[in-house]
PDB file of C-alpha atoms (C1' of nucleotides) in Angstrom:
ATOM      1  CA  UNK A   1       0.000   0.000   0.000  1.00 48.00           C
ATOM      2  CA  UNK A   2       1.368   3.217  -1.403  1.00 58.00           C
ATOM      3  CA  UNK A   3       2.024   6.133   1.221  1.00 65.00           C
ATOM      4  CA  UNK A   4      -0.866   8.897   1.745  1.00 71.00           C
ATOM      5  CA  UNK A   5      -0.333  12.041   0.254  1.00 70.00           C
ATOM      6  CA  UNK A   6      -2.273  14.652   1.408  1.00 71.00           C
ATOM      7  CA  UNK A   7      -2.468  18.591   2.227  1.00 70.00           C
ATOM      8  CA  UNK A   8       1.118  18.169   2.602  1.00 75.00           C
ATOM      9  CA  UNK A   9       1.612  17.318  -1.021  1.00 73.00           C
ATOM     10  CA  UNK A  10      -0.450  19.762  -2.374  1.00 73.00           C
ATOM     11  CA  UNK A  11       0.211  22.577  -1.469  1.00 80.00           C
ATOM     12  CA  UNK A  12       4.334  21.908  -0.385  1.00 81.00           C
ATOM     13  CA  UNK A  13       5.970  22.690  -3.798  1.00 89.00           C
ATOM     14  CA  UNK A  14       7.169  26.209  -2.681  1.00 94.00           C
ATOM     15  CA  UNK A  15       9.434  23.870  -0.634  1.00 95.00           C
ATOM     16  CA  UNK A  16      10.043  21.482  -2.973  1.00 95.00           C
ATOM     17  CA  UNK A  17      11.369  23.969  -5.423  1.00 96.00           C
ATOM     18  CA  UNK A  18      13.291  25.772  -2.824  1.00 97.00           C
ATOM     19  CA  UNK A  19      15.239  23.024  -1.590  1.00 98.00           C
ATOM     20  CA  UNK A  20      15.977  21.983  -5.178  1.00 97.00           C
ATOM     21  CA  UNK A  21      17.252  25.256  -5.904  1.00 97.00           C
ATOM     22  CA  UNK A  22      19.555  24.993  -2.808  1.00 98.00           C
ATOM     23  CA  UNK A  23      20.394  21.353  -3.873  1.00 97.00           C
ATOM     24  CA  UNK A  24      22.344  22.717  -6.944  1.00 96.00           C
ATOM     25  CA  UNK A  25      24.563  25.092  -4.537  1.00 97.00           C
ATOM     26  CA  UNK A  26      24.193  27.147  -1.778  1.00 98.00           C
ATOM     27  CA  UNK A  27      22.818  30.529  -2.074  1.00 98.00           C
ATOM     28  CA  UNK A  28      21.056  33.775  -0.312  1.00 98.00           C
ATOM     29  CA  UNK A  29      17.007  34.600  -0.741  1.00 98.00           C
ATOM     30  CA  UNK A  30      16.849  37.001  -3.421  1.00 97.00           C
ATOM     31  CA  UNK A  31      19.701  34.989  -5.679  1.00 97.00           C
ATOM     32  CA  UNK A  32      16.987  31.819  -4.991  1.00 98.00           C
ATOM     33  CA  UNK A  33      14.206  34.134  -6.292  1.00 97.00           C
ATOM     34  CA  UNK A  34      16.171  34.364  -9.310  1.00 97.00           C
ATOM     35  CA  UNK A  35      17.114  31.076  -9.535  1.00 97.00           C
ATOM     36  CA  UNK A  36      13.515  29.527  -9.162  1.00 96.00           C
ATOM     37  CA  UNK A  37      12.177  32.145 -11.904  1.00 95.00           C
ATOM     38  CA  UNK A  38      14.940  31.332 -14.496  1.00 95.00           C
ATOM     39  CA  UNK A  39      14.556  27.385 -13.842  1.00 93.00           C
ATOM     40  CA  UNK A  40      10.757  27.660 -14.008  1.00 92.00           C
ATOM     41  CA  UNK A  41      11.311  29.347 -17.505  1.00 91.00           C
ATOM     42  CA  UNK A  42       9.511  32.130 -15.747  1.00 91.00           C
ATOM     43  CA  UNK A  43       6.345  30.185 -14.999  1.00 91.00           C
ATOM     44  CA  UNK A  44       7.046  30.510 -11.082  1.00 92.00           C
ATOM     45  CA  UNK A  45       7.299  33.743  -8.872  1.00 94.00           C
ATOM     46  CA  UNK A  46       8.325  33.049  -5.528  1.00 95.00           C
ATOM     47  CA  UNK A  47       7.446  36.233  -3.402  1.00 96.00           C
ATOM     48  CA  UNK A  48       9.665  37.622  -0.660  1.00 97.00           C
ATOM     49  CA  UNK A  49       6.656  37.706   1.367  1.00 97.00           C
ATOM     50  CA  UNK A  50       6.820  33.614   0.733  1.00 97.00           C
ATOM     51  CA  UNK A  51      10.003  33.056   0.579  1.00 98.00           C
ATOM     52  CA  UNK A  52      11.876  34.681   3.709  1.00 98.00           C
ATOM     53  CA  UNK A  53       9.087  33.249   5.886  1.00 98.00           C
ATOM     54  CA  UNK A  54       9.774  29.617   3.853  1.00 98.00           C
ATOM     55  CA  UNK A  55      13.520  29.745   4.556  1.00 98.00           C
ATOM     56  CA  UNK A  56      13.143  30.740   8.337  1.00 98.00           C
ATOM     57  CA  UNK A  57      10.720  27.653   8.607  1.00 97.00           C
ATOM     58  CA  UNK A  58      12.885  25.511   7.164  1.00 98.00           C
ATOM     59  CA  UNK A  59      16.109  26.941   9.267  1.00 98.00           C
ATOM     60  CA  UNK A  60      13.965  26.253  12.390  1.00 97.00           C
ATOM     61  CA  UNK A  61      13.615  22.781  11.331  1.00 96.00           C
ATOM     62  CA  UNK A  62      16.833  22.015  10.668  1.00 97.00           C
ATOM     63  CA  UNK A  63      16.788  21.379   6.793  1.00 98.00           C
ATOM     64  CA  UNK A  64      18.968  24.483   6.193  1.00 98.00           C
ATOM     65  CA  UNK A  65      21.945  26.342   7.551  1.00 98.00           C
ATOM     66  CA  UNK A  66      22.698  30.075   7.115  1.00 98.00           C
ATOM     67  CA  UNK A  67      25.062  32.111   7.280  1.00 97.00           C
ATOM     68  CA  UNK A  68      25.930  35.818   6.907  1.00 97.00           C
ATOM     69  CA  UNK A  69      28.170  37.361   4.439  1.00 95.00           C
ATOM     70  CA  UNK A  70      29.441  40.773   5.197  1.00 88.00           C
ATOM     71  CA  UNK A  71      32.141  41.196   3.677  1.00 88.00           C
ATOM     72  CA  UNK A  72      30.212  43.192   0.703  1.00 85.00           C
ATOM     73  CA  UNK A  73      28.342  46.496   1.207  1.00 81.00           C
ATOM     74  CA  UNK A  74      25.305  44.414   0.816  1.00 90.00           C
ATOM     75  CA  UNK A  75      24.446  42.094   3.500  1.00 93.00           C
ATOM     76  CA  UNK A  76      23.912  38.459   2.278  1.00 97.00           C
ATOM     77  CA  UNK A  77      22.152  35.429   4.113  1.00 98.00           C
ATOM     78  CA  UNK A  78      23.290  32.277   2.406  1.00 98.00           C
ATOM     79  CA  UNK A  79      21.355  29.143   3.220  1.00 98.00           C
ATOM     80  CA  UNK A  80      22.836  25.643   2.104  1.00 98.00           C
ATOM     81  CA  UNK A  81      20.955  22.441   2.665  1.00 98.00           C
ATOM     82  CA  UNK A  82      21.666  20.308   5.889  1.00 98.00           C
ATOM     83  CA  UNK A  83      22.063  16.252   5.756  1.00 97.00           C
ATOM     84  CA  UNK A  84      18.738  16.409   6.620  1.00 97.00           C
ATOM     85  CA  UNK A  85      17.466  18.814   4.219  1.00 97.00           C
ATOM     86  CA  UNK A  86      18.794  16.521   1.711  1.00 96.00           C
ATOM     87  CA  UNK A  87      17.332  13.603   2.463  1.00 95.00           C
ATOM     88  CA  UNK A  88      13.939  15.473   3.220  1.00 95.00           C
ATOM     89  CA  UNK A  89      14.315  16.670  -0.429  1.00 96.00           C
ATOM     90  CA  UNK A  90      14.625  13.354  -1.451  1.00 95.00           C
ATOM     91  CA  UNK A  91      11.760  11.857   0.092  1.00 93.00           C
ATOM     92  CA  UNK A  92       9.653  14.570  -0.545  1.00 93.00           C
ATOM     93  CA  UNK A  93      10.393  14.735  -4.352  1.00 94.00           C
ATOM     94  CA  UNK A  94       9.635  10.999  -4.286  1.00 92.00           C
ATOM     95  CA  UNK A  95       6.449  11.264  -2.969  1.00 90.00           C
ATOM     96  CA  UNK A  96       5.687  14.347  -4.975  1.00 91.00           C
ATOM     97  CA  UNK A  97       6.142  12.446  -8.374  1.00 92.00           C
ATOM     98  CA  UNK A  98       4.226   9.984  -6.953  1.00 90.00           C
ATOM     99  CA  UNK A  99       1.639  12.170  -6.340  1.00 90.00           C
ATOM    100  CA  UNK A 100       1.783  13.749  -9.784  1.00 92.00           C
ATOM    101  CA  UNK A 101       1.443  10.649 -11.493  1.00 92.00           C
ATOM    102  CA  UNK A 102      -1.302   9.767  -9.785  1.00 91.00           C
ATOM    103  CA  UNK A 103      -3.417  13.163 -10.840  1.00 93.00           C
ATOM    104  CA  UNK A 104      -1.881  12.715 -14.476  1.00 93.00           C
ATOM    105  CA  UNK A 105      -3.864   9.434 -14.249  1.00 93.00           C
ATOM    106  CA  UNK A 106      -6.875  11.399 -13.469  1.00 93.00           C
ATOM    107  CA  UNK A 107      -6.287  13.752 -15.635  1.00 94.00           C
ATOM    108  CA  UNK A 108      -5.789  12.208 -18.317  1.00 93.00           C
ATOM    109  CA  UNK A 109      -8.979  11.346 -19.742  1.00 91.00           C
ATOM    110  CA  UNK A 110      -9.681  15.435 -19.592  1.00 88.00           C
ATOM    111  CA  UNK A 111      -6.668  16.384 -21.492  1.00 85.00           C
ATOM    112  CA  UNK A 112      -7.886  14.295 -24.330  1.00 78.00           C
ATOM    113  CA  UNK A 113     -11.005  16.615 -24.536  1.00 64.00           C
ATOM    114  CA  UNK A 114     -10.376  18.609 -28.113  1.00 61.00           C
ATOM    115  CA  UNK A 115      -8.615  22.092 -28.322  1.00 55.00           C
ATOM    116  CA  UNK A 116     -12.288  24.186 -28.506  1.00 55.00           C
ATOM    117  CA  UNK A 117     -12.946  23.736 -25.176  1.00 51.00           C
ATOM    118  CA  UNK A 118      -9.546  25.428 -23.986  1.00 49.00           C
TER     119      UNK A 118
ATOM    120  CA  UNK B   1       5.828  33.670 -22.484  1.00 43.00           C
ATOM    121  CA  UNK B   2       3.543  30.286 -20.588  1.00 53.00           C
ATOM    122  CA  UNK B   3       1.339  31.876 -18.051  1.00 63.00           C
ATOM    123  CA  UNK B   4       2.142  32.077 -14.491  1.00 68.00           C
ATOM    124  CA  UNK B   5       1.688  28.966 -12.198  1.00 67.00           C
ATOM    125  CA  UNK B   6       1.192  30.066  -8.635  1.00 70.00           C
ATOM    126  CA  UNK B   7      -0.186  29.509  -5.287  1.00 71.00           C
ATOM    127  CA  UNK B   8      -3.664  28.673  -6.559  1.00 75.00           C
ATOM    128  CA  UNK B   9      -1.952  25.641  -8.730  1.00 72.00           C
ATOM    129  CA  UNK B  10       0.268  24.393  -6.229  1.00 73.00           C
ATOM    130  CA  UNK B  11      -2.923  24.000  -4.366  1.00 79.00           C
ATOM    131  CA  UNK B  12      -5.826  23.289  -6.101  1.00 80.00           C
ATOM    132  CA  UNK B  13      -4.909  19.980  -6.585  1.00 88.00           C
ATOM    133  CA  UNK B  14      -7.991  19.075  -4.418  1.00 93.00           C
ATOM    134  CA  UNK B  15     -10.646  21.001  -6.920  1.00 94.00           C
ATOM    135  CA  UNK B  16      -8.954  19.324  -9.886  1.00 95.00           C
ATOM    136  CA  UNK B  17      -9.359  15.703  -8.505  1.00 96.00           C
ATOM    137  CA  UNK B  18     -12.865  16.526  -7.693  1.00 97.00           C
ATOM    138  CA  UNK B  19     -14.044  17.990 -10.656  1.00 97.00           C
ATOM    139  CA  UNK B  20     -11.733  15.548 -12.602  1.00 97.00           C
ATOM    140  CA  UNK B  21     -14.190  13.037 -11.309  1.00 97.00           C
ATOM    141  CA  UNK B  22     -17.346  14.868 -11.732  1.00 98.00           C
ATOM    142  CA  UNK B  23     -15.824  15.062 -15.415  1.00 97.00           C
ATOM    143  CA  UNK B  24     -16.498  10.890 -15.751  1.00 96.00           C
ATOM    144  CA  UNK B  25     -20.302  11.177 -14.131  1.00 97.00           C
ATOM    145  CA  UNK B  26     -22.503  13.150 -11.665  1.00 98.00           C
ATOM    146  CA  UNK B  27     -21.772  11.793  -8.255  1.00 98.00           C
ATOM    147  CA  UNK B  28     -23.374  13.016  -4.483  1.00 98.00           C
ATOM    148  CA  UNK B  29     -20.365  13.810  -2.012  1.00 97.00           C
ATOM    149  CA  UNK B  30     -20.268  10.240  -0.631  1.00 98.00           C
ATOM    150  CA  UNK B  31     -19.572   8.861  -3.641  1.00 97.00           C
ATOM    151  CA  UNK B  32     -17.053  11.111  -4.499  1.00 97.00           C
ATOM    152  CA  UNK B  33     -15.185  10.156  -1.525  1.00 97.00           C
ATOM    153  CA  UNK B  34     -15.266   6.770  -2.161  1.00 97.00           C
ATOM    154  CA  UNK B  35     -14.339   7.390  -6.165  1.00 97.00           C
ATOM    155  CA  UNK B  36     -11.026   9.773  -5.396  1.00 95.00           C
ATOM    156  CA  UNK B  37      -9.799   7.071  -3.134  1.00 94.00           C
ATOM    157  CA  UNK B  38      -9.951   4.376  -5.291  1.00 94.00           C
ATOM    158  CA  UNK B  39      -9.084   5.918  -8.568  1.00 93.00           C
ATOM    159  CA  UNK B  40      -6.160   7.248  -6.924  1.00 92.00           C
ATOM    160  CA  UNK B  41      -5.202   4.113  -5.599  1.00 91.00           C
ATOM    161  CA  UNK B  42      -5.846   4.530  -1.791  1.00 91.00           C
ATOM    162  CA  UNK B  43      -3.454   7.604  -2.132  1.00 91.00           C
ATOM    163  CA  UNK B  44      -5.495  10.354  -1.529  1.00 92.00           C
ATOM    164  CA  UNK B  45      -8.457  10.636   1.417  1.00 93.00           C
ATOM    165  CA  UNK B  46     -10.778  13.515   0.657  1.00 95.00           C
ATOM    166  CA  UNK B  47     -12.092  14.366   4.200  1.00 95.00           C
ATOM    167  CA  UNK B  48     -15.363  15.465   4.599  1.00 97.00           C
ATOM    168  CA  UNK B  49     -14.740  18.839   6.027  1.00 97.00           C
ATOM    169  CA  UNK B  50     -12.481  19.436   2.785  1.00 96.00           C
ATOM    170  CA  UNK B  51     -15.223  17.882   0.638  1.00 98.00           C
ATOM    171  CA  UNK B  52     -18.746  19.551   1.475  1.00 98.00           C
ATOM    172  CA  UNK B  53     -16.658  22.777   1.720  1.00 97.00           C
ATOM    173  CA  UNK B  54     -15.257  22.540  -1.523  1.00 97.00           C
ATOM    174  CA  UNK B  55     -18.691  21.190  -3.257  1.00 98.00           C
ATOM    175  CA  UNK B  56     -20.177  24.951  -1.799  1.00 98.00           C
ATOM    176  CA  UNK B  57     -17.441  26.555  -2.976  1.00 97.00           C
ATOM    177  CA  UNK B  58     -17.293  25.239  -6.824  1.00 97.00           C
ATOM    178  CA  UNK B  59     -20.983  25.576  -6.860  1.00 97.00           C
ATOM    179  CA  UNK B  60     -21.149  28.974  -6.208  1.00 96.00           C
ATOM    180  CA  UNK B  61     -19.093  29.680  -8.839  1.00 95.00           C
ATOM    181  CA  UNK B  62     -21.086  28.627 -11.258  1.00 97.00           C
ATOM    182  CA  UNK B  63     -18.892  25.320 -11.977  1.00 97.00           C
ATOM    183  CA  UNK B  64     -21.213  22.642 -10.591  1.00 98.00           C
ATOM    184  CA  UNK B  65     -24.951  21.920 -10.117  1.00 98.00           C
ATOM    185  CA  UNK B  66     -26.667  20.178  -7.618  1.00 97.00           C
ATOM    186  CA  UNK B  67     -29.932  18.354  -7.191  1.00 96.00           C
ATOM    187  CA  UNK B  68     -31.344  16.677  -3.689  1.00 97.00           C
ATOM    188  CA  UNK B  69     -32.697  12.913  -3.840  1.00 95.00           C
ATOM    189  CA  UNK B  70     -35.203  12.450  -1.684  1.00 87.00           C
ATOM    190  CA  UNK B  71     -36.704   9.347  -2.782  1.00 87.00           C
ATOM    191  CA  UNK B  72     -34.660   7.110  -0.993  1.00 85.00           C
ATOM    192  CA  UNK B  73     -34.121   7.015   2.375  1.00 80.00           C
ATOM    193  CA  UNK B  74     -31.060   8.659   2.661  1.00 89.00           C
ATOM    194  CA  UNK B  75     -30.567  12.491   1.523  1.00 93.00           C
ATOM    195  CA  UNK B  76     -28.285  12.491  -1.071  1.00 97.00           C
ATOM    196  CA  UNK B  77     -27.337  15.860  -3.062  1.00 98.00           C
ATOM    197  CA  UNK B  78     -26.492  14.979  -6.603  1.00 98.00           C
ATOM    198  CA  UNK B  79     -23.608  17.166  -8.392  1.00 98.00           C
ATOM    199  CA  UNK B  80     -22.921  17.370 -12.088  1.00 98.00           C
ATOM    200  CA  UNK B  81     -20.351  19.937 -13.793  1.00 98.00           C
ATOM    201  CA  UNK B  82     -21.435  22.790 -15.737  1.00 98.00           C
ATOM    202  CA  UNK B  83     -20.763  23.910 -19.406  1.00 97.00           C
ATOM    203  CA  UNK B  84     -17.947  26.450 -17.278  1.00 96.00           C
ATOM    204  CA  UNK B  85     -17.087  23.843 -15.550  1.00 97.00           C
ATOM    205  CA  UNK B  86     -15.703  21.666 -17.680  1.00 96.00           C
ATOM    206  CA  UNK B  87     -14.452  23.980 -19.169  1.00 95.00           C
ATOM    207  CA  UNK B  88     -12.589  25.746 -16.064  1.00 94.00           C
ATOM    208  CA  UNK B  89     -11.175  21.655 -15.812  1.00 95.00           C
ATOM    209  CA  UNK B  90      -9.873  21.605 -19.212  1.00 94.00           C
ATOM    210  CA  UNK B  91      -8.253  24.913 -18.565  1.00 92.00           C
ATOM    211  CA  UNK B  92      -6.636  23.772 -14.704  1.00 92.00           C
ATOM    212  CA  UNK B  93      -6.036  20.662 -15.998  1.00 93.00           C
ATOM    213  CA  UNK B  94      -3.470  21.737 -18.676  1.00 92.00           C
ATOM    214  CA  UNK B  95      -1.507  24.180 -16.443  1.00 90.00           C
ATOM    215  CA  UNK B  96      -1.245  21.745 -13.770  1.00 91.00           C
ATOM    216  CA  UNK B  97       0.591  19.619 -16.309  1.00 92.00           C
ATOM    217  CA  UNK B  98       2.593  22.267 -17.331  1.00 90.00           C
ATOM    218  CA  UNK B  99       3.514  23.085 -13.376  1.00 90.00           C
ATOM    219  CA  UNK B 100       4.178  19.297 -12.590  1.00 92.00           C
ATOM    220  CA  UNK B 101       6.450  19.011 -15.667  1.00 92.00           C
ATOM    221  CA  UNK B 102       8.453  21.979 -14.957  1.00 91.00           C
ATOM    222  CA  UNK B 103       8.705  21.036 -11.184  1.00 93.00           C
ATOM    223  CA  UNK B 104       9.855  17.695 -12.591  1.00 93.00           C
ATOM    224  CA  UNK B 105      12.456  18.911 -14.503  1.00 93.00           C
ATOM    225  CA  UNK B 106      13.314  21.007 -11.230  1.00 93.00           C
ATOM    226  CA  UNK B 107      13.572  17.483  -9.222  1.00 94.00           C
ATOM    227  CA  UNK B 108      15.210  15.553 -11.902  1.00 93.00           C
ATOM    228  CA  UNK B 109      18.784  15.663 -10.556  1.00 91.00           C
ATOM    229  CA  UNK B 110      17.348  15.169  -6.894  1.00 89.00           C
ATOM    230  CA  UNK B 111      15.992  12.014  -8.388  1.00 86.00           C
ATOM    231  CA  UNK B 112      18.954  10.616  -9.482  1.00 79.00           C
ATOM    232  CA  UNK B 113      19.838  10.107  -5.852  1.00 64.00           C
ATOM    233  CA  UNK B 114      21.302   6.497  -4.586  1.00 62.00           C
ATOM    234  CA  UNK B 115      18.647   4.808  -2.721  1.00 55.00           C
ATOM    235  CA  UNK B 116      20.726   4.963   0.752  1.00 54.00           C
ATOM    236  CA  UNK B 117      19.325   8.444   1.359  1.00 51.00           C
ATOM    237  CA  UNK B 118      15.528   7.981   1.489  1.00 49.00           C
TER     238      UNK B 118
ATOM    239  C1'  DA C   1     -29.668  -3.313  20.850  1.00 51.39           C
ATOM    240  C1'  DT C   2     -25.682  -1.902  19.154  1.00 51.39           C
ATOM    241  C1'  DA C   3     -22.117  -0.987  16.184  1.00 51.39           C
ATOM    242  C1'  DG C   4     -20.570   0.414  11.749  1.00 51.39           C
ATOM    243  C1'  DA C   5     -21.382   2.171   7.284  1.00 51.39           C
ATOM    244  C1'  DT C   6     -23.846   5.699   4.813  1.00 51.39           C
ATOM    245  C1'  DA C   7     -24.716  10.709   4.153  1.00 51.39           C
ATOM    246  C1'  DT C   8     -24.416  15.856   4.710  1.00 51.39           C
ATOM    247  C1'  DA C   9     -22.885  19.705   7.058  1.00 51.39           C
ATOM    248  C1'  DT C  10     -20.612  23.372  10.193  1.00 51.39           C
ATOM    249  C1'  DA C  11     -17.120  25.318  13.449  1.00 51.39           C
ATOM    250  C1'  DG C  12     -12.635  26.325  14.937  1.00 51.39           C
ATOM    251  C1'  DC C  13      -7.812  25.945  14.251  1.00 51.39           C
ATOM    252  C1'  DC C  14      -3.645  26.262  11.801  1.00 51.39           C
ATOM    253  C1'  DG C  15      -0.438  26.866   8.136  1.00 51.39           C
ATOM    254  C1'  DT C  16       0.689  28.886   3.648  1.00 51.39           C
ATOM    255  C1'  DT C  17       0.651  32.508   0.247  1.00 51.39           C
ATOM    256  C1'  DC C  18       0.076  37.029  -1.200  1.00 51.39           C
ATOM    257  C1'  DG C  19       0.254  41.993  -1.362  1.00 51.39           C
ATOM    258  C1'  DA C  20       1.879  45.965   0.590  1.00 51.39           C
ATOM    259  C1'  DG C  21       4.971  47.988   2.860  1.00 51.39           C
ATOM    260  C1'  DG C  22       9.749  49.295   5.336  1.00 51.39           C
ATOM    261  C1'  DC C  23      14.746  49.893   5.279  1.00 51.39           C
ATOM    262  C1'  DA C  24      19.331  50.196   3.283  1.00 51.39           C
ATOM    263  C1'  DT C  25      23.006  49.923  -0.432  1.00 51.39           C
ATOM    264  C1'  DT C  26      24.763  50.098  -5.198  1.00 51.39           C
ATOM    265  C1'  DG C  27      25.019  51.521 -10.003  1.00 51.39           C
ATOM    266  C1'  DG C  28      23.620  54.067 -13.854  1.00 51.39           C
ATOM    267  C1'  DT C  29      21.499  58.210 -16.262  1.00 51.39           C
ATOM    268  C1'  DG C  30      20.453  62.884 -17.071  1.00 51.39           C
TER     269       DG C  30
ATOM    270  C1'  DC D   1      24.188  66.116  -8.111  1.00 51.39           C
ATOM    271  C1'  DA D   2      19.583  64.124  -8.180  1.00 51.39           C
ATOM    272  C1'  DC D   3      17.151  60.457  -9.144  1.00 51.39           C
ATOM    273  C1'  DC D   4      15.634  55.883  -9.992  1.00 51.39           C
ATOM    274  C1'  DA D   5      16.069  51.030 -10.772  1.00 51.39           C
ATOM    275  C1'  DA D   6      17.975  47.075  -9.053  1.00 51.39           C
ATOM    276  C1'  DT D   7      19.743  44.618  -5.191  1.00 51.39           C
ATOM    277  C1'  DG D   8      19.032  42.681  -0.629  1.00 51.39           C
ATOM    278  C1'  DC D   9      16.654  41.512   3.792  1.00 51.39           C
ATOM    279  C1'  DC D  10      12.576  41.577   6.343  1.00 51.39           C
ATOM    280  C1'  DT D  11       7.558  41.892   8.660  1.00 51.39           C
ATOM    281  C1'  DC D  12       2.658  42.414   8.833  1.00 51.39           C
ATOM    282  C1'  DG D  13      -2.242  41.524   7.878  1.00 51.39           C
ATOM    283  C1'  DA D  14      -5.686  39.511   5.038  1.00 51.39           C
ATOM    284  C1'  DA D  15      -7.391  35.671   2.501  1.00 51.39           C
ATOM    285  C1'  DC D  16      -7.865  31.081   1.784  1.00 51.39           C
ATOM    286  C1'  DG D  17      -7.807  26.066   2.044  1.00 51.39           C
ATOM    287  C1'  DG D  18      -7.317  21.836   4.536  1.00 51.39           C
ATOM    288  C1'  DC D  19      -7.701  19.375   8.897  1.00 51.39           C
ATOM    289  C1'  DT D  20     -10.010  17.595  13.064  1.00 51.39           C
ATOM    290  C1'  DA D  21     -13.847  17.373  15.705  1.00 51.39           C
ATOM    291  C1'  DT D  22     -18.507  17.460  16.116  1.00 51.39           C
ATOM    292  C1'  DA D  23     -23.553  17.132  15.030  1.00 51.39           C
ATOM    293  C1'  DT D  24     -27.382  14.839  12.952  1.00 51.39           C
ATOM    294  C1'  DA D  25     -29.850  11.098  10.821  1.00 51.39           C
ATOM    295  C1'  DT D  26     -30.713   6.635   8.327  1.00 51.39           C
ATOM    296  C1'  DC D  27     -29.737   1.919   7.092  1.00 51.39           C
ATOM    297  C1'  DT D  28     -27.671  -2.821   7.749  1.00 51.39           C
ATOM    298  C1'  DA D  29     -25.750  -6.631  10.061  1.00 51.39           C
ATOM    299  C1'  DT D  30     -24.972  -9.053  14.273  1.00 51.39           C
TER     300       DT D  30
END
DNA sequence: ATAGATATATAGCCGTTCGAGGCATTGGTG
DNA sequence: CACCAATGCCTCGAACGGCTATATATCTAT
């Protein structure tokens, strides 16, 4: 029996994509911002509203690390994934594709519906 | 430019399952239920406090219908989609897609990941 | 009779996202 | 120089959606 995937799945992608982003290499909020924007092929806007909030949560849980840079006239956070932000990725991505299949399959009988209707 | 996939995507992954089934018949809420759970393989549990919520909700905006049984013993308020239903499905249905494939691509190096680390 | 499945619904809580702001520095243009 | 856009971090309140718990009522099986 497959796991459940509920609320937790839905609506976590913000993390999902965040923690991808930091996956690739370390960086500070508004660099991520960037990064999720250019990688999304602009699709995906992550707020600062969103995202400072996002990376504080997952600091207090442990699945990042910061640090501050200021050695520049502009003060930098950088966050970089922990050991067990990386394997939360991990899991998480799992189950996410999991979950996304399992829509698709629901889906799918919709997206077969002719262009008109679009 | 693809149009912008944000917070209402990432979550309305509950609306799209239920309409996605009101897409194969009309159904009453029960039956929904029981129709998400198996079609999505045990997976996903639609509570009812998401459900009868949700039913309001889509009916109000104009995406659903519904019609009370009364000739059997138990009440049971039938759904169907609307003309702007299906269409709204058709519509949420094909950016979902296009957010789950570029969150895909996103994961696909995470993916990739030995086994040890789930 | 009693428990469990069927059936709809609301209330309160909590977490996430957004929009709107605040504050400060840097770089470029007129 | 004055100004503005971009860079960079952050917080706050509102809106919204999902969860749990609860209420109510009927039907079926033991």
């Amino acid at each position: 029996m497959p796991a459940k995937l509920n609320a937790d799945l839905l609506r976590g992608g913000m993390d999902l994509m965040v923690l991808s982003a930091l996956a690739q290499r370390p960086m500070y909020g508004y660099l991520l911002q960037q990064s999720v924007e250019r990688t999304s092929g602009g699709r995906v806007t992550v707020q600062a509203g969103t995202l400072y909030p996002l990376l504080h949560r997952l600091e207090d849980d442990g699945l990042v690390r910061s640090r501050w840079d200021e050695t520049t006239g502009r003060r930098r956070k950088w966050y970089e994934l922990t050991a067990d932000g990386r394997k939360r990725l991990v899991r998480q991505a799992r189950q996410w594709t999991e979950f996304a299949d399992c829509l698709r399959r629901m889906l799918a009988p919709v997206l077969d519906v002719p262009l008109e209707s679009a």
